[in-house]
CSV table of C-alpha atoms (C1' of nucleotides) in Angstrom, one decimal:
chain,number,residue,atom,x,y,z
A,1,MET,CA,-164.2,-112.5,-78.7
A,2,GLY,CA,-165.5,-110.0,-75.7
A,3,GLU,CA,-167.9,-107.8,-78.6
A,4,ALA,CA,-169.5,-107.8,-81.3
A,5,GLY,CA,-167.5,-110.5,-83.0
A,6,GLU,CA,-164.9,-107.3,-84.1
A,7,LYS,CA,-161.1,-108.5,-84.5
A,8,ALA,CA,-159.5,-108.6,-81.1
A,9,SER,CA,-157.7,-105.6,-80.7
A,10,ARG,CA,-156.2,-103.4,-78.6
A,11,LYS,CA,-158.4,-100.5,-76.8
A,12,PRO,CA,-158.3,-97.1,-78.6
A,13,ARG,CA,-155.7,-95.1,-76.5
A,14,ALA,CA,-157.1,-92.2,-74.1
A,15,ASP,CA,-155.0,-89.0,-75.7
A,16,SER,CA,-156.4,-90.2,-79.3
A,17,LEU,CA,-159.9,-89.8,-78.4
A,18,ARG,CA,-159.3,-86.8,-75.9
A,19,ASN,CA,-157.6,-85.4,-79.1
A,20,ARG,CA,-160.2,-86.1,-81.5
A,21,GLU,CA,-162.5,-84.4,-79.5
A,22,ARG,CA,-160.6,-81.4,-79.0
A,23,LEU,CA,-160.0,-81.1,-82.5
A,24,LEU,CA,-163.8,-81.2,-83.5
A,25,ASP,CA,-163.9,-78.4,-80.9
A,26,ALA,CA,-162.0,-75.9,-82.1
A,27,ALA,CA,-162.6,-76.7,-85.7
A,28,ARG,CA,-166.4,-75.9,-85.7
A,29,GLN,CA,-165.0,-72.5,-83.3
A,30,VAL,CA,-162.0,-71.6,-86.1
A,31,PHE,CA,-164.6,-72.2,-89.5
A,32,SER,CA,-167.3,-70.3,-87.2
A,33,ALA,CA,-165.3,-67.6,-86.8
A,34,GLY,CA,-163.4,-67.7,-90.0
A,35,GLY,CA,-165.0,-69.2,-92.6
A,36,PRO,CA,-164.8,-72.5,-93.9
A,37,GLU,CA,-161.6,-71.6,-96.3
A,38,ALA,CA,-159.8,-71.0,-92.2
A,39,SER,CA,-156.2,-72.5,-92.3
A,40,LEU,CA,-156.2,-76.4,-91.0
A,41,GLU,CA,-153.0,-75.6,-89.2
A,42,ALA,CA,-155.0,-72.8,-87.4
A,43,VAL,CA,-157.2,-75.3,-86.7
A,44,ALA,CA,-154.6,-77.5,-84.7
A,45,ARG,CA,-152.9,-74.0,-82.8
A,46,ALA,CA,-156.5,-73.6,-81.3
A,47,ALA,CA,-156.6,-77.2,-80.4
A,48,GLU,CA,-153.5,-76.7,-79.3
A,49,LEU,CA,-152.0,-79.7,-80.7
A,50,GLY,CA,-149.4,-80.8,-84.1
A,51,ILE,CA,-150.8,-80.2,-87.3
A,52,GLY,CA,-149.6,-84.2,-87.7
A,53,THR,CA,-152.4,-84.5,-85.1
A,54,LEU,CA,-154.7,-83.2,-87.2
A,55,TYR,CA,-154.0,-85.0,-90.4
A,56,ARG,CA,-154.0,-88.6,-88.6
A,57,HIS,CA,-157.5,-87.8,-87.0
A,58,PHE,CA,-158.8,-86.2,-90.6
A,59,PRO,CA,-156.4,-87.0,-93.3
A,60,THR,CA,-158.7,-84.3,-95.3
A,61,ARG,CA,-160.3,-81.0,-95.0
A,62,GLU,CA,-163.5,-83.3,-96.3
A,63,ALA,CA,-163.3,-85.5,-93.3
A,64,LEU,CA,-163.0,-83.0,-90.9
A,65,PHE,CA,-165.9,-80.9,-92.1
A,66,GLN,CA,-167.9,-84.1,-92.5
A,67,ALA,CA,-167.4,-84.8,-88.3
A,68,VAL,CA,-167.9,-81.7,-87.4
A,69,TYR,CA,-171.0,-81.4,-88.6
A,70,ALA,CA,-172.1,-85.0,-88.8
A,71,ARG,CA,-174.8,-83.9,-85.8
A,72,GLU,CA,-176.8,-81.4,-87.8
A,73,VAL,CA,-176.8,-83.5,-90.5
A,74,ASP,CA,-178.8,-86.1,-87.8
A,75,GLU,CA,-181.2,-84.0,-87.0
A,76,LEU,CA,-181.9,-83.0,-90.5
A,77,ALA,CA,-182.8,-86.5,-91.8
A,78,ASN,CA,-184.9,-87.0,-88.6
A,79,LEU,CA,-186.8,-83.9,-89.6
A,80,ALA,CA,-187.3,-85.3,-92.9
A,81,ARG,CA,-188.4,-88.6,-92.0
A,82,ASP,CA,-191.0,-86.9,-89.5
A,83,LEU,CA,-192.0,-84.2,-92.7
A,84,ALA,CA,-192.6,-87.1,-94.6
A,85,GLY,CA,-196.1,-88.3,-93.8
A,86,GLY,CA,-197.7,-84.9,-94.5
A,87,PRO,CA,-200.8,-84.5,-96.7
A,88,ASP,CA,-198.6,-81.4,-98.8
A,89,SER,CA,-195.2,-82.6,-99.8
A,90,GLY,CA,-194.6,-78.9,-101.0
A,91,GLU,CA,-195.4,-77.6,-98.3
A,92,ALA,CA,-192.9,-80.5,-96.4
A,93,LEU,CA,-190.4,-79.6,-98.8
A,94,LYS,CA,-190.3,-75.8,-98.2
A,95,THR,CA,-190.4,-76.4,-94.8
A,96,TRP,CA,-187.4,-78.7,-94.7
A,97,LEU,CA,-185.5,-76.2,-96.5
A,98,ARG,CA,-185.9,-73.5,-94.1
A,99,ALA,CA,-184.9,-75.4,-91.8
A,100,ALA,CA,-181.7,-76.8,-93.5
A,101,LEU,CA,-181.3,-73.1,-94.3
A,102,ARG,CA,-181.4,-72.0,-91.3
A,103,MET,CA,-178.7,-74.3,-89.6
A,104,ILE,CA,-176.9,-73.7,-92.6
A,105,ALA,CA,-177.2,-69.7,-91.7
A,106,THR,CA,-176.3,-70.3,-88.3
A,107,LYS,CA,-173.5,-72.8,-88.6
A,108,LYS,CA,-171.4,-70.8,-91.1
A,109,GLY,CA,-169.4,-73.5,-92.9
A,110,MET,CA,-171.9,-76.2,-93.0
A,111,ALA,CA,-172.3,-75.1,-96.7
A,112,ALA,CA,-169.0,-75.8,-97.9
A,113,ALA,CA,-169.0,-78.6,-95.6
A,114,LEU,CA,-171.9,-80.3,-97.6
A,115,ARG,CA,-170.8,-79.3,-100.7
A,116,PRO,CA,-168.5,-81.9,-101.7
A,117,ALA,CA,-171.6,-84.4,-101.0
A,118,VAL,CA,-173.2,-82.8,-103.7
A,119,ASP,CA,-170.8,-83.7,-105.8
A,120,THR,CA,-171.3,-87.6,-106.9
A,121,CYS,CA,-168.2,-88.0,-108.3
A,122,ALA,CA,-166.0,-87.1,-105.4
A,123,PRO,CA,-163.6,-89.7,-104.6
A,124,PHE,CA,-165.3,-91.2,-101.7
A,125,TYR,CA,-168.7,-91.4,-101.5
A,126,THR,CA,-169.5,-89.6,-98.5
A,127,ASP,CA,-171.8,-90.5,-95.6
A,128,THR,CA,-173.1,-87.3,-94.8
A,129,ALA,CA,-174.0,-87.2,-98.9
A,130,ALA,CA,-175.7,-89.8,-98.9
A,131,ARG,CA,-178.6,-88.8,-95.7
A,132,MET,CA,-178.9,-85.7,-97.3
A,133,ARG,CA,-180.0,-87.2,-100.6
A,134,GLN,CA,-182.2,-89.9,-98.7
A,135,ALA,CA,-183.8,-87.4,-96.7
A,136,ALA,CA,-184.3,-85.4,-99.5
A,137,GLU,CA,-186.1,-87.9,-101.6
A,138,ALA,CA,-188.1,-89.2,-98.9
A,139,LEU,CA,-190.1,-85.9,-99.2
A,140,VAL,CA,-190.0,-85.9,-102.8
A,141,ARG,CA,-191.3,-89.3,-103.3
A,142,PRO,CA,-194.5,-89.5,-101.9
A,143,GLY,CA,-195.2,-85.8,-103.8
A,144,ALA,CA,-194.1,-87.2,-107.2
A,145,LEU,CA,-196.1,-90.9,-107.3
A,146,ARG,CA,-199.7,-89.0,-106.3
A,147,GLY,CA,-198.9,-86.7,-108.8
A,148,GLU,CA,-198.5,-83.7,-106.8
A,149,LEU,CA,-194.5,-82.8,-107.6
A,150,ARG,CA,-193.0,-83.3,-110.9
A,151,ASP,CA,-191.4,-86.7,-111.1
A,152,ASP,CA,-187.9,-86.2,-112.6
A,153,VAL,CA,-186.7,-84.5,-109.8
A,154,THR,CA,-184.6,-86.7,-107.7
A,155,GLY,CA,-183.7,-86.0,-103.7
A,156,GLU,CA,-180.1,-85.2,-105.1
A,157,ASP,CA,-181.2,-82.9,-107.0
A,158,ILE,CA,-183.0,-81.0,-104.1
A,159,VAL,CA,-179.9,-81.0,-102.1
A,160,THR,CA,-177.5,-79.9,-104.8
A,161,VAL,CA,-180.2,-76.9,-105.6
A,162,LEU,CA,-179.7,-76.4,-101.2
A,163,ILE,CA,-176.4,-76.2,-101.0
A,164,SER,CA,-175.6,-74.6,-104.5
A,165,LEU,CA,-177.8,-71.5,-102.9
A,166,SER,CA,-176.8,-71.6,-99.3
A,167,TYR,CA,-173.0,-71.8,-100.6
A,168,GLY,CA,-170.7,-68.4,-100.5
A,169,THR,CA,-173.8,-65.8,-100.9
A,170,ALA,CA,-171.8,-63.3,-98.6
A,171,ARG,CA,-175.1,-60.7,-99.1
A,172,PRO,CA,-176.2,-59.2,-95.9
A,173,ASP,CA,-180.0,-60.5,-97.0
A,174,TRP,CA,-178.5,-63.7,-97.9
A,175,GLN,CA,-181.0,-65.9,-95.6
A,176,GLY,CA,-184.1,-64.1,-96.5
A,177,ALA,CA,-183.4,-63.5,-100.1
A,178,THR,CA,-182.4,-67.4,-100.6
A,179,GLY,CA,-185.3,-68.9,-98.8
A,180,ARG,CA,-187.9,-67.1,-101.2
A,181,MET,CA,-185.4,-68.5,-103.9
A,182,LEU,CA,-186.4,-71.4,-102.8
A,183,ASP,CA,-189.4,-71.6,-102.4
A,184,ILE,CA,-189.7,-70.3,-105.9
A,185,PHE,CA,-188.1,-73.5,-106.9
A,186,VAL,CA,-190.9,-75.3,-104.9
A,187,ASP,CA,-193.8,-73.3,-106.5
A,188,GLY,CA,-192.3,-74.7,-109.8
A,189,LEU,CA,-191.4,-78.8,-108.6
A,190,ARG,CA,-195.5,-78.3,-108.5
A,191,ARG,CA,-197.7,-79.8,-111.3
A,192,GLY,CA,-200.3,-77.2,-113.1
B,1,MET,CA,-155.7,-31.9,-127.5
B,2,GLY,CA,-156.2,-33.9,-130.6
B,3,GLU,CA,-158.2,-37.2,-129.0
B,4,ALA,CA,-161.2,-36.9,-126.8
B,5,GLY,CA,-160.1,-34.9,-124.2
B,6,GLU,CA,-158.1,-37.2,-123.0
B,7,LYS,CA,-154.8,-36.1,-121.2
B,8,ALA,CA,-152.5,-36.0,-123.4
B,9,SER,CA,-150.3,-38.7,-122.5
B,10,ARG,CA,-147.7,-41.1,-124.2
B,11,LYS,CA,-149.1,-43.8,-126.0
B,12,PRO,CA,-149.1,-47.2,-124.3
B,13,ARG,CA,-145.9,-49.5,-124.9
B,14,ALA,CA,-146.4,-52.0,-127.5
B,15,ASP,CA,-145.1,-54.8,-125.4
B,16,SER,CA,-147.5,-54.0,-122.9
B,17,LEU,CA,-150.1,-54.9,-125.0
B,18,ARG,CA,-148.8,-57.7,-126.4
B,19,ASN,CA,-148.0,-58.9,-123.2
B,20,ARG,CA,-152.0,-58.1,-122.4
B,21,GLU,CA,-152.7,-60.7,-124.4
B,22,ARG,CA,-150.9,-63.1,-124.1
B,23,LEU,CA,-151.9,-63.4,-120.8
B,24,LEU,CA,-155.3,-63.4,-121.5
B,25,ASP,CA,-154.7,-66.0,-123.9
B,26,ALA,CA,-153.1,-68.2,-121.5
B,27,ALA,CA,-155.5,-67.8,-118.7
B,28,ARG,CA,-158.3,-68.9,-121.1
B,29,GLN,CA,-156.3,-72.1,-121.8
B,30,VAL,CA,-154.9,-72.2,-118.1
B,31,PHE,CA,-158.9,-72.0,-116.4
B,32,SER,CA,-160.2,-74.1,-118.7
B,33,ALA,CA,-158.0,-76.9,-118.1
B,34,GLY,CA,-157.3,-76.3,-114.4
B,35,GLY,CA,-160.3,-75.0,-113.6
B,36,PRO,CA,-160.3,-71.4,-112.0
B,37,GLU,CA,-158.5,-72.1,-109.0
B,38,ALA,CA,-155.8,-72.8,-110.8
B,39,SER,CA,-152.3,-71.2,-109.9
B,40,LEU,CA,-151.5,-68.1,-111.3
B,41,GLU,CA,-148.1,-68.5,-111.6
B,42,ALA,CA,-149.2,-71.0,-113.9
B,43,VAL,CA,-150.4,-68.7,-116.2
B,44,ALA,CA,-147.7,-66.3,-116.7
B,45,ARG,CA,-145.4,-69.5,-117.0
B,46,ALA,CA,-148.0,-70.5,-119.8
B,47,ALA,CA,-147.8,-66.7,-121.6
B,48,GLU,CA,-143.9,-67.2,-120.8
B,49,LEU,CA,-144.1,-64.1,-118.5
B,50,GLY,CA,-143.1,-63.3,-115.5
B,51,ILE,CA,-145.5,-63.3,-112.7
B,52,GLY,CA,-144.9,-59.7,-112.4
B,53,THR,CA,-145.8,-58.8,-115.2
B,54,LEU,CA,-149.6,-61.1,-114.9
B,55,TYR,CA,-149.8,-59.0,-111.5
B,56,ARG,CA,-149.4,-55.6,-113.2
B,57,HIS,CA,-152.0,-55.9,-115.6
B,58,PHE,CA,-154.1,-57.8,-113.8
B,59,PRO,CA,-154.1,-56.9,-109.7
B,60,THR,CA,-156.5,-59.3,-108.5
B,61,ARG,CA,-157.6,-63.0,-109.6
B,62,GLU,CA,-161.2,-61.6,-110.4
B,63,ALA,CA,-159.2,-58.8,-112.5
B,64,LEU,CA,-158.2,-61.7,-114.6
B,65,PHE,CA,-161.2,-63.8,-114.6
B,66,GLN,CA,-162.9,-60.1,-116.1
B,67,ALA,CA,-161.2,-59.5,-118.6
B,68,VAL,CA,-161.0,-62.8,-120.0
B,69,TYR,CA,-164.6,-63.6,-119.7
B,70,ALA,CA,-165.6,-59.8,-121.2
B,71,ARG,CA,-166.6,-60.9,-124.1
B,72,GLU,CA,-169.3,-63.4,-122.9
B,73,VAL,CA,-170.7,-61.6,-120.9
B,74,ASP,CA,-170.9,-58.8,-123.6
B,75,GLU,CA,-173.0,-61.7,-125.7
B,76,LEU,CA,-175.4,-62.6,-122.9
B,77,ALA,CA,-176.2,-58.7,-122.2
B,78,ASN,CA,-177.2,-58.9,-126.1
B,79,LEU,CA,-179.2,-61.4,-126.3
B,80,ALA,CA,-180.8,-60.2,-123.2
B,81,ARG,CA,-182.0,-57.2,-125.5
B,82,ASP,CA,-183.0,-59.1,-128.0
B,83,LEU,CA,-185.2,-61.4,-126.3
B,84,ALA,CA,-186.3,-58.5,-124.0
B,85,GLY,CA,-188.7,-57.6,-126.1
B,86,GLY,CA,-191.3,-61.0,-126.8
B,87,PRO,CA,-194.7,-61.7,-125.2
B,88,ASP,CA,-194.1,-64.4,-122.6
B,89,SER,CA,-191.3,-63.2,-120.6
B,90,GLY,CA,-191.2,-66.6,-118.6
B,91,GLU,CA,-190.0,-68.0,-121.9
B,92,ALA,CA,-187.4,-65.4,-122.8
B,93,LEU,CA,-186.2,-65.9,-119.3
B,94,LYS,CA,-185.5,-69.7,-120.2
B,95,THR,CA,-184.2,-69.1,-123.3
B,96,TRP,CA,-181.9,-66.5,-121.7
B,97,LEU,CA,-180.9,-69.1,-118.9
B,98,ARG,CA,-180.3,-72.3,-121.5
B,99,ALA,CA,-177.8,-69.9,-123.5
B,100,ALA,CA,-176.3,-68.5,-120.1
B,101,LEU,CA,-175.8,-72.5,-118.9
B,102,ARG,CA,-174.2,-73.5,-122.1
B,103,MET,CA,-171.8,-70.4,-122.2
B,104,ILE,CA,-170.7,-71.4,-118.9
B,105,ALA,CA,-170.8,-75.2,-119.9
B,106,THR,CA,-167.9,-74.7,-122.5
B,107,LYS,CA,-166.0,-72.0,-120.7
B,108,LYS,CA,-165.7,-73.9,-117.4
B,109,GLY,CA,-164.4,-71.0,-115.0
B,110,MET,CA,-166.7,-68.6,-116.4
B,111,ALA,CA,-169.1,-69.6,-113.3
B,112,ALA,CA,-166.4,-68.6,-111.1
B,113,ALA,CA,-164.9,-65.5,-112.8
B,114,LEU,CA,-169.1,-64.3,-112.3
B,115,ARG,CA,-169.2,-65.5,-108.8
B,116,PRO,CA,-167.8,-62.2,-107.2
B,117,ALA,CA,-170.3,-60.8,-109.7
B,118,VAL,CA,-173.0,-61.8,-106.9
B,119,ASP,CA,-171.2,-60.7,-103.8
B,120,THR,CA,-173.0,-57.2,-103.6
B,121,CYS,CA,-170.3,-56.7,-101.2
B,122,ALA,CA,-167.6,-57.0,-103.0
B,123,PRO,CA,-164.7,-54.9,-102.4
B,124,PHE,CA,-165.3,-53.4,-105.5
B,125,TYR,CA,-168.7,-53.0,-108.0
B,126,THR,CA,-167.7,-55.1,-111.3
B,127,ASP,CA,-168.9,-54.0,-114.3
B,128,THR,CA,-169.6,-57.1,-115.5
B,129,ALA,CA,-171.6,-58.2,-112.4
B,130,ALA,CA,-173.4,-55.3,-113.0
B,131,ARG,CA,-174.3,-56.2,-117.1
B,132,MET,CA,-175.6,-59.4,-115.8
B,133,ARG,CA,-177.6,-57.4,-113.7
B,134,GLN,CA,-178.9,-55.5,-115.6
B,135,ALA,CA,-179.7,-58.1,-118.4
B,136,ALA,CA,-181.5,-60.3,-116.4
B,137,GLU,CA,-183.7,-57.2,-114.7
B,138,ALA,CA,-184.3,-56.3,-118.5
B,139,LEU,CA,-186.1,-59.9,-119.1
B,140,VAL,CA,-188.0,-60.3,-116.0
B,141,ARG,CA,-189.2,-56.3,-115.4
B,142,PRO,CA,-192.3,-56.6,-117.9
B,143,GLY,CA,-193.4,-60.0,-117.1
B,144,ALA,CA,-193.7,-58.6,-113.2
B,145,LEU,CA,-195.4,-55.8,-114.1
B,146,ARG,CA,-197.8,-57.6,-116.3
B,147,GLY,CA,-198.4,-59.8,-114.0
B,148,GLU,CA,-197.3,-62.8,-115.4
B,149,LEU,CA,-194.5,-63.1,-112.9
B,150,ARG,CA,-193.7,-62.8,-109.3
B,151,ASP,CA,-192.9,-58.7,-108.9
B,152,ASP,CA,-190.1,-59.8,-106.0
B,153,VAL,CA,-187.9,-61.1,-107.6
B,154,THR,CA,-184.3,-59.2,-109.1
B,155,GLY,CA,-182.5,-59.3,-111.9
B,156,GLU,CA,-179.5,-59.6,-109.3
B,157,ASP,CA,-181.6,-63.0,-107.6
B,158,ILE,CA,-181.8,-64.7,-111.2
B,159,VAL,CA,-178.3,-64.4,-111.9
B,160,THR,CA,-177.5,-65.1,-108.2
B,161,VAL,CA,-179.8,-68.8,-109.3
B,162,LEU,CA,-177.7,-69.4,-112.6
B,163,ILE,CA,-174.6,-68.8,-111.4
B,164,SER,CA,-174.5,-70.7,-107.7
B,165,LEU,CA,-176.3,-73.6,-109.4
B,166,SER,CA,-173.5,-73.9,-112.1
B,167,TYR,CA,-170.7,-73.1,-110.1
B,168,GLY,CA,-168.9,-76.4,-109.4
B,169,THR,CA,-171.0,-78.8,-109.9
B,170,ALA,CA,-168.6,-81.5,-111.5
B,171,ARG,CA,-171.5,-84.8,-112.3
B,172,PRO,CA,-171.2,-85.6,-116.1
B,173,ASP,CA,-174.7,-84.6,-116.4
B,174,TRP,CA,-174.2,-82.0,-115.2
B,175,GLN,CA,-176.1,-79.7,-117.4
B,176,GLY,CA,-178.6,-81.5,-118.2
B,177,ALA,CA,-179.7,-81.3,-114.6
B,178,THR,CA,-179.1,-77.8,-114.1
B,179,GLY,CA,-181.1,-76.8,-117.1
B,180,ARG,CA,-184.1,-78.3,-115.9
B,181,MET,CA,-183.4,-76.8,-112.1
B,182,LEU,CA,-183.5,-73.6,-113.9
B,183,ASP,CA,-186.8,-74.2,-115.9
B,184,ILE,CA,-188.4,-75.3,-112.3
B,185,PHE,CA,-187.1,-72.2,-111.1
B,186,VAL,CA,-188.6,-69.9,-113.9
B,187,ASP,CA,-192.0,-72.0,-114.0
B,188,GLY,CA,-192.0,-71.3,-110.1
B,189,LEU,CA,-191.4,-67.7,-110.6
B,190,ARG,CA,-194.7,-67.8,-112.7
B,191,ARG,CA,-197.7,-66.3,-111.3
B,192,GLY,CA,-200.8,-69.2,-110.6
C,1,DA,C1',-142.2,-102.7,-64.5
C,2,DG,C1',-141.4,-104.3,-69.4
C,3,DT,C1',-142.8,-104.7,-74.1
C,4,DT,C1',-144.7,-102.5,-77.8
C,5,DA,C1',-148.0,-101.2,-80.2
C,6,DT,C1',-150.3,-96.6,-81.0
C,7,DA,C1',-150.0,-91.6,-81.2
C,8,DC,C1',-147.8,-87.3,-81.1
C,9,DG,C1',-145.5,-83.2,-83.1
C,10,DG,C1',-143.2,-80.4,-85.6
C,11,DA,C1',-139.5,-80.0,-89.0
C,12,DG,C1',-139.4,-79.7,-93.6
C,13,DG,C1',-140.3,-79.4,-99.3
C,14,DA,C1',-143.5,-77.9,-102.1
C,15,DT,C1',-146.4,-74.5,-104.0
C,16,DG,C1',-149.1,-70.8,-104.3
C,17,DC,C1',-149.9,-65.8,-103.1
C,18,DC,C1',-147.8,-60.6,-103.9
C,19,DT,C1',-144.7,-57.4,-103.7
C,20,DC,C1',-140.7,-55.0,-104.4
C,21,DC,C1',-137.0,-53.1,-106.9
C,22,DG,C1',-133.0,-53.4,-110.5
C,23,DT,C1',-132.9,-53.9,-115.4
C,24,DT,C1',-134.5,-53.7,-120.0
C,25,DT,C1',-137.1,-51.9,-123.3
C,26,DT,C1',-139.3,-48.2,-125.8
C,27,DG,C1',-141.7,-43.8,-126.9
C,28,DC,C1',-140.9,-39.1,-127.9
C,29,DA,C1',-138.3,-35.2,-128.3
C,30,DA,C1',-134.0,-32.7,-129.9
D,1,DT,C1',-130.1,-40.1,-134.8
D,2,DT,C1',-129.6,-40.3,-130.5
D,3,DG,C1',-130.1,-39.2,-125.7
D,4,DC,C1',-133.3,-39.6,-122.1
D,5,DA,C1',-137.2,-40.3,-119.2
D,6,DA,C1',-141.5,-43.1,-118.1
D,7,DA,C1',-143.1,-47.5,-118.1
D,8,DA,C1',-142.7,-52.3,-118.6
D,9,DC,C1',-140.3,-56.5,-117.4
D,10,DG,C1',-138.8,-60.3,-114.6
D,11,DG,C1',-138.0,-62.9,-110.7
D,12,DA,C1',-136.2,-62.8,-106.0
D,13,DG,C1',-137.7,-63.2,-101.8
D,14,DG,C1',-141.0,-63.0,-97.4
D,15,DC,C1',-144.8,-65.1,-96.3
D,16,DA,C1',-148.5,-68.8,-95.3
D,17,DT,C1',-150.6,-73.1,-96.2
D,18,DC,C1',-150.8,-78.2,-97.8
D,19,DC,C1',-149.6,-82.5,-96.8
D,20,DT,C1',-145.4,-86.3,-95.6
D,21,DC,C1',-142.8,-88.4,-93.1
D,22,DC,C1',-139.9,-90.3,-88.6
D,23,DG,C1',-137.9,-89.6,-84.1
D,24,DT,C1',-139.9,-90.0,-79.4
D,25,DA,C1',-143.4,-90.3,-76.1
D,26,DT,C1',-146.9,-92.6,-73.8
D,27,DA,C1',-150.8,-95.5,-73.4
D,28,DA,C1',-152.4,-100.6,-73.2
D,29,DC,C1',-151.4,-105.0,-72.2
D,30,DT,C1',-148.9,-108.9,-69.5
DNA sequence: AGTTATACGGAGGATGCCTCCGTTTTGCAA
DNA sequence: TTGCAAAACGGAGGCATCCTCCGTATAACT
């Protein structure tokens, strides 16, 4: 057994890997342009691949979202880890939320992609969801223990607020207003 | 000119009025059961009317939502008026938001119905939207003037937060968690 | 080169959106 | 009452999307 105890299976086909990438690129393009509701057929067309191929690689729209924005979620998780040590967890939280917001504003469709991550009773527990929750949790917990922040709020709650507020608001001043709302929310989190 | 300066036009047909009601009832049923994305054809079927009839009465999905939930929005507007006089505008706001939340939790689909109300650059300025915004504004303004609350937050912002947080969260503990988030937000609104 | 697992592609059935127009119903006036 | 025209009905039909299924093509292995 050459690899790490894997089932001795055939190497994945080259065209499969290549097409997966093509699909991800196309999806990024299409979602970015046409919003998250863009048709999957459009994605397949943009990738110059059959619709069947798309569905084989990503059985659901969510699976595609997840794959498309995995990188971004990673970044956020890392940022949370870096910020978690700081002295003022309220400020850390604000910083993190702002970063997330900026990212969401850039990558249109990301909010929608994360949305199912908010939905606890979704058919499949998404990895993305867990990552985001843990990141937020890491930011909130210390402050709660120190009595700096309310302790009845979970990482999941934070993520829910973030995603909900980001999702679908189409106003021109969107980013600014939403940032303000998030700050206000964090202020409300502070004890005293 | 018998009436109030109206164009002397023919009395609306009886079947039209009757069918309008049938459609509203059916829509209430269907949206309540199947969520706000339920197909309009399903509504028409439930009303035992043709799809064409539905579209004639309510040219868009939004128009239907609007008509379905007009009553509820009225109630909320009235409640806001009643609460607006109180001494503690933070508390008043919390009370109002909780009432709104309860209503939304009951009438599934109402959040979705109100969603376009949040979207300032929607094709048509909905009446519902304006009503909700004014209601919230009436609750926030006095507090802001008295220096009790932040003054950089509009009624529109409040409604946005309410609707966004209510929309689409499908967790079982939904209502409780969201209520808590809204309270926290209002706390954050208070001047420290 | 031959074999076989794997992937591709797109036709096709199901459903939903919305429009259009022939048919039916209703209000009104003679 | 009767007749007429305005108004409403209903659903077929064109288009788009979703998602599945399976015959064909192709890459990995021997």
